[in-house]
């Protein structure tokens, strides 16, 4: 198992709610997560962006973690794509890790002119020294998947990585040992930016496939259609073992986990291995409520799979030693849409005997539901935030998120037998921010973590990917 020193600080982008989007900018916070520190569980720095209405989202790095032995490569720049504005910020986290500063930015016109893409999402550093960012639309917000390449030092847009554009884009993961890159699909930016409308699914404006590329030639070689069981495939994770020819993807709307794998003939396929049944409900958007799996990750030793159900309100831990037959070993509910004192009444539930009760930390009620998750390198702590996307937050958790702000939790993990326990000493409440409530999103550690690291077979970045 790859490990390292215990995390002492984490970075989170904080997004301004829709009603205040034009009034104040998003920002990056540094949170102290060192239990020995006097500022433990507090925001210790805020870096405000120079523009409004960005919608900061997922972050990444300028250099690969496997480049630690190369003195010319240093992981000191955090890449912050903005889903709404088509802008990419580059933040200096190396000079003073506790107080990051803005280094430079890629402006929308630069991205549009060089790549004809917009709605940037996932960032990964490449062994070539470049930075690659997946995109979900064209400059007008129509669905179009693709990948832009940035120079890893100047951060100038070099152009597109892909040979031909995709129908949809979202997340991706590459694995050089198997000469493959696989990407997922959310939907058309013009649709998801305004909130979720079930009719858009019927119109074909949301994805349901995995896109398989030849890593060397950049050509699309397969499209794996997962059908109605694989609607809106979001986060994708290869196993961390660079020789492993398999991984997992969470399909949000279908509330399923698919295992993708290399077949004996050298092609790729996918199979459903986990399904979260919907709950029949009254007083909600639809007569049935899906779990809505929005984030997944794997422990660094590839033993455990974690995912969050943003509507039902739970996080699950599966032992994936037998990857085709995962075993549920941990589950915890932290509020959600079916909390017992809420507006929604569950009329039929194949999993629970009663609706979960509300949860309190330090006397403060947990709000909304678990969404983004990040695991410590030793696998013992899971950091959890509650915001998905500002317009979806506005639609599904207006009172909890828009009016009161999101929260950051820590869950303690039993790494031997499995099990999840909410840490009662840790809570960051973003409802009390200086200029009003904000929506904190993805957690990132200085130096890398379970969802940003792609390992090469020899443990170095000498392989030209």
XYZ file of C-alpha atoms in Angstrom:
465
model
C 0.000 0.000 0.000
C 1.356 3.427 -0.915
C 1.278 5.811 2.007
C 2.815 9.017 3.312
C 2.740 11.529 6.128
C -0.638 12.290 7.645
C -2.419 15.195 5.966
C -2.273 18.449 7.949
C -4.078 20.786 5.540
C -6.555 20.334 2.702
C -7.747 22.598 -0.112
C -11.379 23.079 -1.131
C -12.965 25.304 -3.793
C -15.909 27.307 -2.412
C -18.641 28.255 -4.868
C -20.972 31.212 -4.438
C -24.682 30.199 -4.538
C -26.583 31.059 -7.749
C -28.458 34.063 -6.330
C -25.150 35.784 -5.421
C -23.089 34.587 -8.386
C -22.690 38.025 -9.943
C -21.942 39.758 -6.644
C -18.861 37.965 -5.310
C -16.243 35.506 -6.547
C -15.603 31.859 -5.764
C -12.505 31.105 -3.720
C -10.116 28.402 -2.575
C -9.873 27.696 1.148
C -7.156 26.019 3.166
C -8.500 23.975 6.084
C -6.392 22.803 9.021
C -6.929 19.045 9.547
C -4.113 18.468 12.053
C -5.661 17.347 15.403
C -2.603 18.713 17.243
C -3.085 22.223 15.842
C -4.903 25.050 17.676
C -6.738 25.838 14.421
C -7.857 22.240 13.823
C -11.106 22.006 11.859
C -10.969 25.675 10.828
C -10.485 27.631 7.617
C -7.053 29.246 7.875
C -6.828 30.956 4.464
C -9.041 32.140 1.613
C -7.826 32.853 -1.914
C -10.471 34.838 -3.805
C -10.598 34.530 -7.588
C -10.526 37.757 -9.671
C -13.770 36.981 -11.550
C -17.376 36.199 -10.691
C -19.607 33.332 -11.838
C -16.829 30.765 -12.377
C -18.231 27.680 -10.587
C -14.906 26.195 -9.517
C -15.159 22.428 -9.517
C -12.573 19.625 -9.562
C -8.864 20.382 -9.199
C -5.666 18.678 -10.331
C -1.903 19.011 -10.496
C 0.781 20.330 -12.792
C 3.124 17.349 -12.314
C 2.744 13.644 -11.655
C 3.225 12.154 -8.212
C 5.481 9.538 -9.810
C 7.939 12.328 -10.688
C 9.232 12.730 -7.116
C 12.661 11.475 -8.157
C 12.959 14.025 -10.959
C 14.331 17.348 -9.642
C 12.922 19.209 -12.646
C 9.361 18.192 -11.741
C 7.594 19.656 -8.719
C 3.945 19.355 -7.745
C 3.513 22.996 -6.774
C 0.646 24.244 -8.956
C -3.000 23.387 -8.366
C -5.152 23.521 -11.500
C -8.697 24.823 -10.936
C -11.111 24.494 -13.896
C -14.348 26.531 -13.830
C -17.352 24.676 -15.222
C -19.537 27.737 -15.724
C -17.110 30.347 -17.089
C -14.793 28.068 -19.138
C -11.829 29.576 -17.273
C -8.914 27.664 -15.708
C -6.974 29.066 -12.743
C -3.456 27.987 -11.830
C -2.700 28.393 -8.127
C 0.759 28.471 -6.540
C 0.638 26.064 -3.581
C 4.386 25.524 -3.424
C 5.693 28.880 -2.183
C 3.454 28.847 0.907
C 1.219 25.759 1.052
C -0.925 27.205 3.865
C -1.542 30.445 1.967
C -1.822 29.661 -1.780
C -1.665 32.519 -4.278
C -2.958 32.897 -7.817
C -0.214 32.192 -10.365
C -1.958 32.625 -13.726
C -5.121 31.713 -15.589
C -6.325 30.374 -18.913
C -9.083 32.664 -20.128
C -12.215 31.365 -21.888
C -11.281 32.861 -25.250
C -7.951 31.017 -25.174
C -9.676 27.691 -24.598
C -12.356 28.368 -27.185
C -9.955 29.492 -29.904
C -7.417 26.697 -29.446
C -9.749 23.756 -28.818
C -13.373 24.775 -29.542
C -14.247 23.298 -26.143
C -15.782 24.544 -22.892
C -17.043 23.397 -19.471
C -13.640 22.049 -18.300
C -13.800 19.368 -15.617
C -11.113 16.772 -14.721
C -7.400 17.595 -14.611
C -4.593 15.035 -14.779
C -0.882 15.647 -15.223
C 0.908 13.608 -17.883
C 4.361 12.057 -17.910
C 5.133 14.222 -20.933
C 5.060 17.313 -18.726
C 1.708 18.436 -20.094
C -1.569 18.894 -18.252
C -4.771 17.433 -19.709
C -8.275 18.651 -18.832
C -11.482 16.976 -19.947
C -14.281 19.176 -21.266
C -18.033 18.657 -21.513
C -19.248 21.103 -24.137
C -18.538 23.494 -26.956
C -18.159 27.264 -26.359
C -21.952 27.667 -26.640
C -22.761 25.050 -24.016
C -23.883 22.287 -26.346
C -22.811 18.721 -25.566
C -19.349 17.922 -26.870
C -16.652 15.864 -25.194
C -12.934 16.468 -25.596
C -9.620 17.154 -23.886
C -7.381 20.197 -23.885
C -3.614 20.079 -23.382
C -1.760 22.753 -21.420
C 1.964 23.242 -21.299
C 2.961 22.119 -17.793
C 5.169 25.172 -17.167
C 3.684 28.106 -19.084
C 0.102 26.731 -18.941
C -0.533 27.930 -22.480
C -3.251 25.984 -24.308
C -1.538 23.741 -26.851
C -4.691 22.311 -28.438
C -6.774 19.145 -28.362
C -5.631 15.700 -27.288
C -8.395 13.713 -29.029
C -8.528 13.041 -32.764
C -12.324 13.370 -33.007
C -14.786 15.010 -30.572
C -17.074 12.916 -28.379
C -20.807 13.266 -27.897
C -20.371 13.855 -24.152
C -17.573 14.401 -21.662
C -16.895 14.355 -17.929
C -14.233 12.339 -16.056
C -11.357 10.186 -17.328
C -8.507 7.938 -16.213
C -5.539 6.717 -18.221
C -3.403 3.608 -17.771
C -0.209 3.601 -19.863
C 0.664 -0.026 -19.088
C -2.431 -1.106 -21.016
C -2.168 1.752 -23.532
C -5.673 2.934 -22.718
C -7.646 5.921 -21.529
C -11.340 5.675 -20.622
C -13.698 8.644 -20.223
C -17.243 9.058 -18.907
C -20.253 11.201 -19.781
C -22.382 13.694 -17.856
C -24.507 15.725 -20.249
C -24.950 18.936 -22.193
C -23.745 21.965 -20.170
C -26.813 23.945 -21.213
C -28.901 21.268 -19.485
C -27.049 20.514 -16.259
C -26.140 24.177 -15.663
C -29.823 25.037 -15.231
C -30.637 22.063 -12.958
C -31.904 18.538 -13.540
C -34.918 17.977 -15.787
C -35.883 14.284 -16.284
C -37.177 15.189 -19.736
C -33.627 15.973 -20.847
C -32.680 12.341 -20.213
C -35.436 11.196 -22.588
C -34.209 13.732 -25.138
C -30.773 12.092 -25.136
C -29.010 15.052 -23.541
C -27.306 12.938 -20.844
C -24.768 10.180 -21.384
C -24.711 6.426 -20.692
C -21.448 5.172 -22.228
C -17.740 4.688 -21.587
C -15.346 5.957 -24.256
C -12.189 3.889 -24.733
C -9.121 5.488 -26.358
C -5.811 4.187 -27.587
C -3.448 6.127 -25.297
C -0.680 6.291 -27.893
C -2.638 7.311 -30.995
C -5.418 9.269 -29.182
C -8.018 7.466 -31.288
C -11.412 6.367 -29.993
C -11.370 2.573 -30.317
C -14.530 1.576 -28.437
C -17.752 2.989 -27.016
C -19.280 0.807 -24.302
C -23.002 1.545 -24.039
C -24.261 0.683 -20.536
C -27.869 1.469 -21.431
C -30.560 2.239 -18.863
C -28.488 0.584 -16.121
C -25.654 3.040 -16.737
C -27.310 6.453 -16.976
C -25.026 9.439 -16.319
C -21.689 7.688 -15.644
C -19.631 10.168 -13.626
C -16.484 9.352 -11.642
C -14.191 6.664 -13.055
C -11.336 4.980 -11.211
C -8.827 2.448 -12.491
C -7.245 0.367 -9.763
C -4.058 2.003 -8.476
C -2.013 -1.087 -9.356
C -0.672 -0.005 -12.768
C -0.855 -3.554 -14.121
C -4.481 -4.065 -13.116
C -6.690 -4.230 -16.194
C -9.885 -3.167 -14.445
C -11.600 -0.349 -12.606
C -14.972 1.040 -11.558
C -17.401 3.747 -12.595
C -20.367 5.192 -10.695
C -23.525 5.796 -12.726
C -25.453 8.550 -10.966
C -29.022 8.387 -12.226
C -29.124 4.584 -12.388
C -27.452 4.374 -8.964
C -25.193 1.565 -10.111
C -21.501 0.690 -10.020
C -20.035 -0.898 -13.132
C -16.762 -2.788 -13.256
C -14.888 -2.241 -16.505
C -12.197 -4.695 -17.553
C -9.944 -5.896 -20.349
C -11.160 -8.998 -22.153
C -8.941 -11.888 -23.338
C -9.070 -10.568 -26.907
C -7.641 -7.195 -25.829
C -10.884 -5.241 -25.944
C -12.729 -3.659 -23.019
C -16.117 -4.412 -21.508
C -18.227 -3.454 -18.477
C -20.595 -5.247 -16.111
C -22.927 -4.043 -13.373
C -21.756 -5.231 -9.950
C -23.642 -2.998 -7.472
C -27.155 -1.574 -7.676
C -28.751 0.760 -5.123
C -32.525 0.257 -5.324
C -34.720 3.370 -5.563
C -37.170 4.205 -2.782
C -40.855 4.835 -3.398
C -41.671 8.230 -1.945
C -44.330 10.902 -1.514
C -43.793 14.673 -1.662
C -40.775 14.604 -3.979
C -39.890 15.363 -7.605
C -40.682 11.806 -8.785
C -42.588 8.836 -7.321
C -39.270 6.988 -6.927
C -36.047 8.446 -5.548
C -32.721 7.081 -6.814
C -29.682 7.011 -4.562
C -27.814 9.205 -7.085
C -24.245 7.938 -6.805
C -22.193 11.092 -7.319
C -18.652 10.255 -6.189
C -16.574 7.089 -5.894
C -12.977 6.295 -4.982
C -10.647 3.394 -4.267
C -8.272 3.031 -1.354
C -4.619 3.110 -2.381
C -4.243 -0.602 -1.650
C -7.212 -1.308 -3.978
C -9.044 -3.178 -1.232
C -11.988 -0.860 -0.606
C -14.433 0.971 -2.863
C -16.328 3.935 -1.415
C -19.260 5.866 -2.863
C -21.856 8.421 -1.830
C -25.607 8.437 -2.484
C -26.346 12.171 -2.631
C -30.128 11.822 -2.444
C -30.513 8.913 -0.016
C -27.834 10.375 2.268
C -25.427 7.490 2.835
C -21.818 6.569 2.167
C -20.985 2.919 1.509
C -17.756 0.938 1.860
C -17.279 -2.266 -0.130
C -14.519 -4.833 0.096
C -13.509 -5.411 -3.537
C -10.932 -8.161 -2.962
C -13.201 -10.140 -5.279
C -13.844 -7.335 -7.761
C -16.781 -9.085 -9.431
C -18.520 -9.733 -6.120
C -18.089 -6.679 -3.852
C -19.036 -7.101 -0.193
C -20.719 -4.275 1.737
C -18.696 -3.814 4.945
C -19.551 -0.265 5.996
C -22.434 2.191 5.657
C -23.314 5.476 7.325
C -26.223 7.887 6.835
C -25.617 11.623 7.304
C -29.026 13.193 6.702
C -30.110 13.276 3.032
C -33.507 13.643 1.372
C -35.172 10.828 3.308
C -34.201 11.966 6.821
C -36.975 11.061 9.280
C -38.082 14.604 10.160
C -37.981 15.882 6.573
C -40.717 16.559 4.040
C -40.306 13.326 2.070
C -42.161 10.214 3.199
C -40.777 6.851 2.111
C -43.672 4.510 1.262
C -41.631 1.447 0.232
C -37.996 0.633 0.967
C -36.289 -2.679 0.172
C -33.230 -1.821 2.281
C -34.254 0.153 5.387
C -36.908 -0.556 8.008
C -37.222 3.132 8.905
C -36.113 6.509 7.590
C -32.714 7.602 8.974
C -32.728 10.065 11.869
C -30.948 13.441 11.666
C -27.269 13.571 12.648
C -25.543 16.178 14.822
C -21.843 17.051 15.183
C -20.729 19.330 18.039
C -24.388 20.129 18.542
C -24.765 21.299 14.929
C -27.157 19.499 12.622
C -25.577 17.921 9.554
C -27.213 19.397 6.458
C -27.963 18.132 2.976
C -26.129 14.890 2.161
C -22.662 13.376 1.579
C -21.351 14.126 -1.897
C -17.613 14.542 -2.634
C -15.332 12.139 -0.763
C -11.554 12.018 -0.318
C -9.598 9.295 1.472
C -6.416 9.774 3.502
C -3.310 8.021 2.206
C -3.383 5.504 5.059
C -7.049 4.819 4.348
C -8.206 5.700 7.876
C -10.029 9.005 7.288
C -12.629 9.937 4.715
C -13.306 13.654 4.211
C -16.805 14.450 2.983
C -18.430 17.578 1.524
C -22.102 18.077 0.670
C -22.352 20.253 -2.470
C -22.806 18.704 -5.921
C -23.291 21.572 -8.384
C -24.791 24.948 -7.532
C -27.927 24.668 -9.687
C -28.565 21.090 -8.485
C -27.924 22.179 -4.886
C -30.481 24.931 -5.467
C -32.998 22.414 -6.785
C -32.645 19.570 -4.285
C -31.270 21.113 -1.081
C -32.194 24.800 -1.221
C -32.767 25.282 2.517
C -29.756 23.200 3.584
C -27.147 24.328 1.059
C -28.159 27.590 -0.582
C -29.481 29.289 2.537
C -27.174 27.702 5.110
C -24.050 26.622 3.208
C -22.310 23.273 2.842
C -20.250 21.389 5.423
C -17.073 19.327 5.670
C -17.041 16.139 7.761
C -14.508 13.474 8.623
C -15.374 9.775 8.849
C -13.091 7.356 10.695
C -12.585 4.028 8.940
C -11.930 0.520 10.181
C -9.324 -0.641 7.661
C -9.216 -4.193 9.011
C -12.819 -5.406 9.038
C -14.511 -2.411 7.430
C -16.802 0.111 9.084
C -17.536 3.846 9.093
C -17.855 6.141 12.130
C -18.563 9.873 12.049
C -15.817 11.887 13.778
C -17.581 14.034 16.381
C -14.557 16.327 16.838
C -14.393 17.565 13.246
C -16.785 19.925 11.456
C -16.242 22.850 9.112
C -19.478 24.749 8.529
C -19.364 26.977 5.451
C -22.581 28.684 6.451
C -20.575 31.077 8.594
C -18.187 32.363 5.938
C -17.280 36.112 6.006
C -19.438 37.103 3.027
C -22.211 34.544 3.378
C -22.845 30.821 2.879
C -20.877 29.024 0.161
C -20.792 25.584 -1.427
C -17.525 23.756 -0.705
C -16.791 21.027 -3.215
C -13.804 18.709 -3.795
C -11.133 18.042 -1.142
C -7.509 17.942 -2.294
C -4.352 17.269 -0.278
C -0.996 18.957 -1.000
C 1.030 16.430 -2.956
C -1.766 14.172 -4.124
C -4.368 11.667 -2.990
C -6.430 8.633 -3.988
C -8.255 10.319 -6.843
C -5.430 12.334 -8.405
C -2.587 9.802 -8.566
C -1.950 7.578 -11.579
C 1.013 5.275 -11.040
C 3.392 3.939 -13.652
C 4.895 0.479 -13.492
C 8.459 1.578 -12.678
C 7.302 4.236 -10.189
C 8.831 7.115 -12.154
C 7.749 9.630 -14.785
C 10.469 8.626 -17.260
C 7.882 6.807 -19.359
C 6.744 9.210 -22.064
C 2.998 8.744 -21.928
